[in-house]
XYZ file of C-alpha atoms in Angstrom:
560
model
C -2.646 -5.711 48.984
C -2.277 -8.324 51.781
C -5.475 -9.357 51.578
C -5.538 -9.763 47.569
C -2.611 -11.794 47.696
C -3.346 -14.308 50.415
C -7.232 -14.582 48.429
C -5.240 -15.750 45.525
C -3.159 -18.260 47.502
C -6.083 -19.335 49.362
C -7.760 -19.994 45.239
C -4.532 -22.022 44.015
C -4.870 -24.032 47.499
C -8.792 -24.620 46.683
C -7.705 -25.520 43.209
C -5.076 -28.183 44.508
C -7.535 -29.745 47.089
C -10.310 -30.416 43.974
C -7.594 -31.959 41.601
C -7.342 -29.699 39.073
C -3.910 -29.017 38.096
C -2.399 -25.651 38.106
C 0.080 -25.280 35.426
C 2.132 -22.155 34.981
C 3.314 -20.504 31.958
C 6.055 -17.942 30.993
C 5.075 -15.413 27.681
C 8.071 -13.216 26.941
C 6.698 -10.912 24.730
C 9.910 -9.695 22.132
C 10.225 -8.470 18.320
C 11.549 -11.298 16.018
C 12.856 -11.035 12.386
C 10.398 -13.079 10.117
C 10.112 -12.876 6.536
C 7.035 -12.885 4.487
C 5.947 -12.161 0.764
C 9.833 -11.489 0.015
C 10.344 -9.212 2.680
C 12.388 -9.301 6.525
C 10.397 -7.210 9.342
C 10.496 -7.203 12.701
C 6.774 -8.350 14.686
C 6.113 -8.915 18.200
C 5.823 -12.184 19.311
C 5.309 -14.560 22.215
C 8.420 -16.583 23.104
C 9.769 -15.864 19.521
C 7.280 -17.665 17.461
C 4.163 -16.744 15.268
C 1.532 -17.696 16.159
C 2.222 -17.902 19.688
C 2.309 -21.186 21.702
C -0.642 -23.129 21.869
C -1.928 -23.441 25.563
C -3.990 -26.783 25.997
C -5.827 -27.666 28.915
C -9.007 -29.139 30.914
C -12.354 -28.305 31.728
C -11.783 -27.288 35.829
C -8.321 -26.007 34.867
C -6.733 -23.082 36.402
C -3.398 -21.910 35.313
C -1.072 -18.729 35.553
C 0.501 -16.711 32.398
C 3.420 -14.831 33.271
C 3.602 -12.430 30.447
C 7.061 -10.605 30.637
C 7.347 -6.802 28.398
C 10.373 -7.501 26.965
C 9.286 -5.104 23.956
C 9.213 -1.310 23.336
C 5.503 -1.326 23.332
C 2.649 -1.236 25.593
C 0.359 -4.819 25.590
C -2.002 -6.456 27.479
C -3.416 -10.137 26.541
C -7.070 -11.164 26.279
C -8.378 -14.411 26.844
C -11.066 -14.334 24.086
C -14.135 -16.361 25.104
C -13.168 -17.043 28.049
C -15.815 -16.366 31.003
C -14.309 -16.685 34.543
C -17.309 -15.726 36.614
C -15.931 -13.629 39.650
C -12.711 -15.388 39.876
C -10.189 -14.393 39.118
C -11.679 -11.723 36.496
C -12.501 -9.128 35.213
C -8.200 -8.324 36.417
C -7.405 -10.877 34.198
C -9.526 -10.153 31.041
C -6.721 -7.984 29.005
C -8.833 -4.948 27.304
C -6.293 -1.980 27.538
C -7.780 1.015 29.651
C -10.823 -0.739 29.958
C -10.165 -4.018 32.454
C -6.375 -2.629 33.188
C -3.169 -0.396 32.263
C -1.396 -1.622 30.130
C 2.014 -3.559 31.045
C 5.111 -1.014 29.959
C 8.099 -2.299 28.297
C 10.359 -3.819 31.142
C 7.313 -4.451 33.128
C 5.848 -7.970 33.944
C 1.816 -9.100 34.761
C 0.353 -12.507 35.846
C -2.716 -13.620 34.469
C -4.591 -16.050 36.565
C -7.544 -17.957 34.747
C -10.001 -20.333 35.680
C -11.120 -22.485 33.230
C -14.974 -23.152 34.628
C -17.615 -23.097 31.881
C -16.001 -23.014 28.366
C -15.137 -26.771 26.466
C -13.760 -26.542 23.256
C -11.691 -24.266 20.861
C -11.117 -20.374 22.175
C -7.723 -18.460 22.078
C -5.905 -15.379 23.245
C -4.526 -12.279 21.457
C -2.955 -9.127 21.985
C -5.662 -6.124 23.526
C -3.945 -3.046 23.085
C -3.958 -1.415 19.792
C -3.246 -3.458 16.673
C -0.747 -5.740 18.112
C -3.175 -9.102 17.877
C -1.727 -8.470 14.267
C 1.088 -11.522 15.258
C 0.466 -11.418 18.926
C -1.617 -14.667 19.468
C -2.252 -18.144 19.281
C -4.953 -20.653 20.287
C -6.202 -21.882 23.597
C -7.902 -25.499 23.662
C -9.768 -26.927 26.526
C -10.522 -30.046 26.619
C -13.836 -31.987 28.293
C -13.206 -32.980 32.391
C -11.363 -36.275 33.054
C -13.720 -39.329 32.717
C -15.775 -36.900 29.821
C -15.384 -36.769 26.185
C -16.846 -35.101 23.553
C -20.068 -35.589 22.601
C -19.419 -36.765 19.151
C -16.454 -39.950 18.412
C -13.210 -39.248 19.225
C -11.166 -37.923 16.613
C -8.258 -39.513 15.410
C -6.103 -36.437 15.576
C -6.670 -32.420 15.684
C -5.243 -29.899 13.700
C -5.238 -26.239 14.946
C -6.292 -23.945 12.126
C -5.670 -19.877 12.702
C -6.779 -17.619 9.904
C -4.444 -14.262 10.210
C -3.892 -11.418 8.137
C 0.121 -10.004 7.024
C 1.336 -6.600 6.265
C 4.672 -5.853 4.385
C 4.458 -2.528 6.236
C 4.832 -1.945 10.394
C 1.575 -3.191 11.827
C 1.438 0.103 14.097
C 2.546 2.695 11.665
C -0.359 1.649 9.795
C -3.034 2.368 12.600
C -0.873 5.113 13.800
C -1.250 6.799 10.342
C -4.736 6.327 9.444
C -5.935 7.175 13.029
C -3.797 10.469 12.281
C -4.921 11.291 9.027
C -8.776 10.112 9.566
C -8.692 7.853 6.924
C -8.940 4.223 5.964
C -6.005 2.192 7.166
C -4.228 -0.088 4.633
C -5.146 -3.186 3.671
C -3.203 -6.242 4.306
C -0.796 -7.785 1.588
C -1.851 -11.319 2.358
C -4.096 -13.673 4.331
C -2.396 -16.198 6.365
C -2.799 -19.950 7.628
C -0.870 -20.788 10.544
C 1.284 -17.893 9.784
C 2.349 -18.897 6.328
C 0.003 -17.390 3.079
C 0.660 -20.191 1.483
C 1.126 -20.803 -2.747
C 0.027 -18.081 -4.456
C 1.897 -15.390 -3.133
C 5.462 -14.549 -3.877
C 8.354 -16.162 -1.828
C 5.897 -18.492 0.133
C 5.599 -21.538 -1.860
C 8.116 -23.672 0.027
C 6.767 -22.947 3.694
C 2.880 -23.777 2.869
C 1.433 -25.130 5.964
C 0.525 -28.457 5.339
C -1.445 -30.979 6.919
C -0.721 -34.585 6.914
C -3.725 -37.274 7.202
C -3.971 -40.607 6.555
C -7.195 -41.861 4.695
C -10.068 -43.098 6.427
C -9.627 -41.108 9.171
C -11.522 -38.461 10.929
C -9.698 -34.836 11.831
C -11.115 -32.374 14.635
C -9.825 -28.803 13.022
C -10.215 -26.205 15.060
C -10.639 -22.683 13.142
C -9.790 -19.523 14.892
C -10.361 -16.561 12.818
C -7.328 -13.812 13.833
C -7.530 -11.334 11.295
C -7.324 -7.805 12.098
C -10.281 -6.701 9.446
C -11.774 -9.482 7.700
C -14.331 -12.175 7.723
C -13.290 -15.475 5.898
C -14.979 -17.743 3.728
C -12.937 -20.956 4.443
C -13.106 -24.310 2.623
C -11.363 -27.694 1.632
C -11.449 -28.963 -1.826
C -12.674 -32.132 -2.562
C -14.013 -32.588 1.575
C -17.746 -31.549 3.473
C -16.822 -30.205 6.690
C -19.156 -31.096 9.873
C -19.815 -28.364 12.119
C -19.780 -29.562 15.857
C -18.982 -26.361 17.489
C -19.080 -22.979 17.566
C -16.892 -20.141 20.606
C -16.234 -23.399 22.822
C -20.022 -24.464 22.942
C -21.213 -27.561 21.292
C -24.317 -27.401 17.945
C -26.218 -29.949 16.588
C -23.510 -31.543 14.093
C -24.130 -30.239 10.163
C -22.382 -30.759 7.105
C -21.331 -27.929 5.016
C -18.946 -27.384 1.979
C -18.131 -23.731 3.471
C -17.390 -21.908 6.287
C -18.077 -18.362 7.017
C -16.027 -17.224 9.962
C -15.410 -13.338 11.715
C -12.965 -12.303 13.333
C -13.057 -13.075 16.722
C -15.018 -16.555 16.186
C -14.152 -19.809 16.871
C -15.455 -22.970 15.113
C -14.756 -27.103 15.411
C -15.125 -29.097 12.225
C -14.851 -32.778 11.720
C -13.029 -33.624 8.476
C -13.719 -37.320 6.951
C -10.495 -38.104 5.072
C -12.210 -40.200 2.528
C -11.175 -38.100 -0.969
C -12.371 -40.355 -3.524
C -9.028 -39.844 -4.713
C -6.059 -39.289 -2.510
C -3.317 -36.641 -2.966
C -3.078 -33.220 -2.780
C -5.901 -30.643 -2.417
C -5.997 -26.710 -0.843
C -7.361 -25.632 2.329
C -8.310 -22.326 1.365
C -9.518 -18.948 2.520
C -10.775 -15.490 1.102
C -12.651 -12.354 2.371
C -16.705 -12.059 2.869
C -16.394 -8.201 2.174
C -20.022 -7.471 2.442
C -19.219 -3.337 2.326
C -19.663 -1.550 -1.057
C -16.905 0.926 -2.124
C -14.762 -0.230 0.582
C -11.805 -1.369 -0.256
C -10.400 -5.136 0.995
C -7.722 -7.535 0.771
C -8.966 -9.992 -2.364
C -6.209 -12.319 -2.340
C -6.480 -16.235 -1.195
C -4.788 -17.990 1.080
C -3.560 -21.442 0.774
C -2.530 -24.675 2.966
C -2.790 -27.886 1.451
C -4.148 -30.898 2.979
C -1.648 -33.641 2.142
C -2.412 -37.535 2.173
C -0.016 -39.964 3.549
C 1.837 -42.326 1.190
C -0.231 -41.203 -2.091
C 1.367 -41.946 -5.377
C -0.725 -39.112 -6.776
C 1.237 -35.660 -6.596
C -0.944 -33.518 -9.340
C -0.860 -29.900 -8.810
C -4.085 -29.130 -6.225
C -6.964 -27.983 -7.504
C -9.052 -24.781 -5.377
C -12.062 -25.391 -3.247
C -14.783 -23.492 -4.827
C -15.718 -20.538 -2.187
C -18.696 -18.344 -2.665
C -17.967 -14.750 -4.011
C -16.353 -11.986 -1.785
C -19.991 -10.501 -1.752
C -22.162 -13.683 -1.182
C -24.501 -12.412 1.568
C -26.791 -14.848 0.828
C -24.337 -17.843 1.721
C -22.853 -16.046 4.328
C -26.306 -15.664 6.246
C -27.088 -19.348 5.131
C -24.347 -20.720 7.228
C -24.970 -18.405 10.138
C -28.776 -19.876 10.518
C -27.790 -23.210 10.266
C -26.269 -23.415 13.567
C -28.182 -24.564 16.684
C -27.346 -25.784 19.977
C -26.751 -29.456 21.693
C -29.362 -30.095 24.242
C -29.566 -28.624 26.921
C -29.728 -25.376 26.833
C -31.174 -22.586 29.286
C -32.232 -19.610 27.118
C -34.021 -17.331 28.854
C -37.474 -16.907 27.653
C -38.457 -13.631 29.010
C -36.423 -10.471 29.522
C -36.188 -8.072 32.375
C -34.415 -4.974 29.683
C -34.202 -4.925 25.790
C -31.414 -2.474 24.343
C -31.646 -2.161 20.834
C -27.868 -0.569 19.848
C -27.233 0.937 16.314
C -23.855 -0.082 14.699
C -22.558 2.803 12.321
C -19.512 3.656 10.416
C -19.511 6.935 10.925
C -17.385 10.388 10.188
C -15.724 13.402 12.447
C -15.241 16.954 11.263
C -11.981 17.720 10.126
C -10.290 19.281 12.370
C -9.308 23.616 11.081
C -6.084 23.593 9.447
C -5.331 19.916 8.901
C -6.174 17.861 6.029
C -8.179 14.583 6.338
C -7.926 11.186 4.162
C -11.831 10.273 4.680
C -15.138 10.928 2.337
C -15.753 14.424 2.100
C -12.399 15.687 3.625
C -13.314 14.150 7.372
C -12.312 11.878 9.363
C -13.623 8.476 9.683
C -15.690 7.315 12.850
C -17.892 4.889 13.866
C -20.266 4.435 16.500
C -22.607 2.394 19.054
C -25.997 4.212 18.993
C -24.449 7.157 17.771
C -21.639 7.395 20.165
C -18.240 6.585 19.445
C -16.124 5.448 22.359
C -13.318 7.330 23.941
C -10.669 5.042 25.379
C -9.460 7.096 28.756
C -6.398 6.998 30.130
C -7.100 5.180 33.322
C -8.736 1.967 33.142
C -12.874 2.004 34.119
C -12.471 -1.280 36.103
C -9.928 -0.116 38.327
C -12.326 3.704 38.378
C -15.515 1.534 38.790
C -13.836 -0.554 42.076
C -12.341 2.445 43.736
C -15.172 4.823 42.562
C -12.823 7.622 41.064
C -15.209 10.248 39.406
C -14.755 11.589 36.002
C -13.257 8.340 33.630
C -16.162 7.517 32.576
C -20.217 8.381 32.387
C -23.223 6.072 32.841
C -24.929 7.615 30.130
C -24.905 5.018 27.317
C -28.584 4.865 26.250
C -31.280 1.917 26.282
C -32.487 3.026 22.649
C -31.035 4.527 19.566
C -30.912 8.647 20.420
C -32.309 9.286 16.957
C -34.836 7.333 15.100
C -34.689 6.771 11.588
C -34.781 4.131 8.761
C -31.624 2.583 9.624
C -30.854 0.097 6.422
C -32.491 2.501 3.723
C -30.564 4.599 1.657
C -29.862 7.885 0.869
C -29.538 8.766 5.043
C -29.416 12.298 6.452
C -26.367 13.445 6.322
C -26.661 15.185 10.005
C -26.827 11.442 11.122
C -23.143 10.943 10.108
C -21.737 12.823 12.894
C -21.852 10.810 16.852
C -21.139 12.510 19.834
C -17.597 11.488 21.142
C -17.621 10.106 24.816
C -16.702 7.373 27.338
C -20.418 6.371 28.184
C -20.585 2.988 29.655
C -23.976 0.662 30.637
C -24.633 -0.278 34.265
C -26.838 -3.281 34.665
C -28.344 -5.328 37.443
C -27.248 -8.241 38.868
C -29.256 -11.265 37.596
C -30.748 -9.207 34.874
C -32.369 -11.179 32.009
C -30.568 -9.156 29.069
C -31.635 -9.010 25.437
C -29.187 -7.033 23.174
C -30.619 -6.378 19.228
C -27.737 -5.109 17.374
C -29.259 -3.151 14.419
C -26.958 -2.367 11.544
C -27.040 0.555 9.365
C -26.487 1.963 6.322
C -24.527 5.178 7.059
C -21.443 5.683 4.920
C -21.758 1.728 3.845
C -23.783 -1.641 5.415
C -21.655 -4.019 6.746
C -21.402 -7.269 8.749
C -20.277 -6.636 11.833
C -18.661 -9.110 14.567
C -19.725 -7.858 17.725
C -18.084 -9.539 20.866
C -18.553 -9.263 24.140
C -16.520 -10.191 26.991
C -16.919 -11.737 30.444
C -20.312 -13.603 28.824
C -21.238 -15.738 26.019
C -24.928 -15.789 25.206
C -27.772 -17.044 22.779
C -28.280 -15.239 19.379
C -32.087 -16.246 19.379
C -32.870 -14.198 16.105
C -31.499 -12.260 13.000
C -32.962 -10.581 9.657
C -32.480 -7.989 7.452
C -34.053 -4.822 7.558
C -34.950 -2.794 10.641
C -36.049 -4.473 14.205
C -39.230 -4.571 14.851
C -40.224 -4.449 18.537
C -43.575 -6.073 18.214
C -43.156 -8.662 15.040
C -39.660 -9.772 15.204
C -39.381 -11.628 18.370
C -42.356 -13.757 17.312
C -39.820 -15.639 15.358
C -37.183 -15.822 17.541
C -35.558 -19.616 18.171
C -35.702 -20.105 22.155
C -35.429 -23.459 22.054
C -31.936 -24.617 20.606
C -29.860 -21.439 19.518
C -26.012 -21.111 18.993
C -24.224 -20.124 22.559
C -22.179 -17.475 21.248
C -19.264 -14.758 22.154
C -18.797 -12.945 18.995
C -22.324 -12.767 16.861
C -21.966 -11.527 12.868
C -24.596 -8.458 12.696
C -25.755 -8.766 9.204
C -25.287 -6.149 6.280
C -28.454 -4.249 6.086
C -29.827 -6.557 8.955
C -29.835 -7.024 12.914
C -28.752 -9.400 15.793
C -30.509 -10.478 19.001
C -29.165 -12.074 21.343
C -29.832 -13.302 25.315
C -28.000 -13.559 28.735
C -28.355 -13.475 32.272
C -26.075 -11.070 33.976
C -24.933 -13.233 36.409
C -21.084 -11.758 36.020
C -20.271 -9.062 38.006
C -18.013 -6.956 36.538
C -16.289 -4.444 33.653
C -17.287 -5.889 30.085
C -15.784 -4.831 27.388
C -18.297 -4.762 23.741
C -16.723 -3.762 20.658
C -16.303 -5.202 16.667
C -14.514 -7.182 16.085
C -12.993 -5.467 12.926
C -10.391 -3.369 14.172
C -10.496 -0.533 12.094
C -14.250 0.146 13.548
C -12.906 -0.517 16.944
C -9.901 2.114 16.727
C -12.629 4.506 15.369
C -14.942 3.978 18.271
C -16.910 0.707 17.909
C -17.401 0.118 21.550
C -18.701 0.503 24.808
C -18.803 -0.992 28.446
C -21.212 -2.715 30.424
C -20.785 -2.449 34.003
C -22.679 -5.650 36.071
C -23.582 -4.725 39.414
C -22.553 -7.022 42.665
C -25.308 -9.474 43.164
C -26.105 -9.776 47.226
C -24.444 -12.974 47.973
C -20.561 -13.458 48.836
C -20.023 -15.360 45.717
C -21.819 -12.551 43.788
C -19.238 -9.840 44.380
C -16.213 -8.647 42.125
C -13.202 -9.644 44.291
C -10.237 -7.195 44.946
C -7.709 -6.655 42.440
C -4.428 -8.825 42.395
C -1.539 -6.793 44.092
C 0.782 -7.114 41.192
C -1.812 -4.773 38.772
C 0.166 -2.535 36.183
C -0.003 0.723 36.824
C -1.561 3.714 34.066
């Protein structure tokens, strides 16, 4: 305990002698009225407000969050995206029960994060259940002093966070459907910056809207924080150019569209040149790529107001593709590509190929169970659905305590079939349930296909992994093939990604060097397939060298 604290004085010290400021903040997390769509609830917040506080700092950066309990519920706080090699993480990652307890009502937990790699747009949000629901809020970090970006400075920003609202309590609607095994309820609205905007009841007069002046050029930075759905988002009467991508810079394209999953971060440049000034919408909608699954349909509106316009006609919609568009969806996700330089690796020391399933669980004798067929809804990581354990694996991987978790999670999909045709077994439905984590080397050269299936219903699926970003150097549709498919993979400029969209029917590859040693949580991004088991762990090894080792936890850890 002595030791961990005088390591993280000796850090802030270190930090001080290189310059780079270490600011401090205080997160109080509390329920607040707010009222939405008619109707007065109580959410958790941070500090009161929804979204939560934006943080903003530099490249080199470290700074403290003091995150106060000041709620009745458990939470933890994830800093999505970003990295921290060694120090001071995996402690200060956030996954409940995976990187740490959670922090109990009355209880209080430091975060301490080092802001070393990432440059760019990433954010933080609530870890522990469904409580990212209101709990979070944007995190920008901006290029080292004497650096800028590597396109012209913008003449302003304007933070962008797609969320989701329920009329009903947030956690009585996981808590229900997690009891009753069936699908949870859908949201009542989509939401920008907290308000859904025009066309819903009762929200007309607190629209978000952004003011520009014409002529000028916007950074908007889009964080997509809703619960269970990906967003088509778009600007009538504007292109869009795509600079970046989870805090890592692409070749600049222009696009009328955005597709964006939860969990994703992307920069845009908007050119304020309308040939007519005004009004128009900033709008988003679902990409529901699922069939017979039910989804929120309903648009949300801001409205991108210009400065001292005479013309105040009603706003016309941008014109997004259809909830369904797979096509469009899939062409925005190949159009992205990586500033030079990049370091890809271009050979692999272990390929795991992971299924991604929506699966079911028997009903249990004597109770009565909302999903197909009379079970329970599951889902699954090559055919194992994750059980979250009451103590948390980092703290059982660093002080070796036996029996929270096995090391069986496999290299290959347990059963082989034709995983995106139809008409499946229906013996494949069922995973085993278990809390089966992946150890890997240090320094391994990792390649990760994510294969989607077709049990119960095809989906895109945002898979993210923490502690790492990496390269998605290929995607199709169909199933993986070992010999043909990496023939075509792009190992020259590809996105540098934390949260990659498996497509519907289709499969993801992506590449890393495990050079992180650590606890890694890898689960979807939609929540409902998370609470259902759409996870698992990687464990990286200690590498030989001192600054290769996972450092000693911080002496003010929450207990389980």
């Amino acid at each position: 305990m002595k030791f961990a604290g005088f390591l993280l004085l000796f850090v802030l010290l270190v930090c001080q002698a290189w310059g780079n400021p270490i600011q401090q903040y205080d997160f109080n997390i509390q329920e607040t009225f707010y009222t939405r769509l008619c109707q007065t609830k109580k959410i958790l917040t941070v500090n009161g407000q929804f979204p939560g506080p934006t943080l903003y700092v530099q490249k080199g950066d470290t700074i403290l969050v003091n995150v106060h309990n000041q709620a009745d519920y458990n939470i933890t706080i994830h800093w999505h995206g970003l990295v921290q090699p060694r120090n001071p993480n995996p402690w200060s990652d956030g996954p409940e029960y995976i990187t740490q307890c959670p922090i109990q009502p009355g209880a209080n937990f430091t975060y301490r994060l080092l802001f070393s790699e990432e440059e760019g747009t990433i954010w933080w949000h609530a870890h522990s259940d469904w409580d990212r629901a209101t709990v979070y809020g944007a995190l920008i970090v901006y290029p080292k002093k004497n650096t800028t970006f590597p396109f012209p400075n913008p003449d302003n920003e304007i933070p962008i966070i797609l969320g989701e609202w329920w009329k009903a309590n947030v956690s009585q609607v996981v808590a229900d459907a997690l009891q009753n095994g069936s699908d949870p309820q859908i949201s009542d609205a989509f939401t920008i910056n907290g308000q859904p905007g025009d066309l819903y009841p009762c929200s007309k007069p607190s629209t978000f809207i952004a003011n520009v002046e014409q002529n000028k050029t916007y950074l908007l930075r889009l964080i997509n924080a809703a619960i269970n759905n990906e967003l088509f988002f778009s600007i009538a009467n504007h292109s869009l150019t795509v600079v970046a991508k989870d805090a890592s810079y692409l070749k600049p394209f222009s696009t009328d569209f955005i597709m964006i999953t939860p969990g994703q971060t992307i920069d845009v440049l908007l050119h304020t040149n309308a040939s007519f000034p005004g009004r128009h919408y900033i709008a988003a909608k679902s990409y529901s790529s699922a069939l017979g699954v039910k989804f929120d349909q309903t648009t949300t509106t801001a409205i991108l107001q210009y400065a001292n316009s005479s013309n105040h006609a009603e706003p016309l919609l941008p014109s997004l593709p259809q909830y369904n568009d797979t096509v469009a969806a899939t062409a925005f996700e190949t159009s992205l590509r990586s500033l030079a330089p990049v370091s890809v690796p271009q050979a692999v020391d272990q390929r795991l190929i992971i299924t991604v399933a929506v699966n079911l669980l028997t009903c249990e004798p004597g109770n009565t169970c909302g999903g197909p067929n009379g079970d329970r809804l599951s889902s699954s990581l090559n055919n194992i659905s994750f059980v979250t354990p009451t103590t948390d694996v980092l703290d059982a991987y660093y002080k070796n305590i036996s029996g929270v978790y096995g090391t069986g999670f496999p290299a290959d999909p347990p059963a082989k079939y034709n995983y995106t045709g139809e008409n499946l077994p229906g013996v494949l439905l069922f995973p085993r349930r278990a809390t089966e984590v992946r150890v890997v080397e240090y320094n391994t050269s990792l390649e990760i296909v994510f294969q989607g299936t077709n049990l119960l219903a095809g989906e895109n699926h945002p898979l993210h992994l923490h502690g790492y970003s990496f390269y998605v150097v290929g995607r199709g549709f169909g199933n993986f093939d070992e010999e043909k498919d990496p023939l075509s993979y792009n190992l020259v400029d590809p996105p540098y990604e934390n949260t990659v969209g498996v497509p519907k029917s289709g499969w993801a590859a992506v590449r890393f060097r495990a050079t992180n040693p650590g606890v890694w949580f890898m689960h979807c991004h939609l929540d409902r397939h998370a609470s259902w088991g759409m996870e698992t762990v990687l464990i990286v090894k200690d590498g030989d060298a001192a600054e290769a080792k996972l450092l000693p936890p911080p002496p003010d850890m929450p207990p389980c």
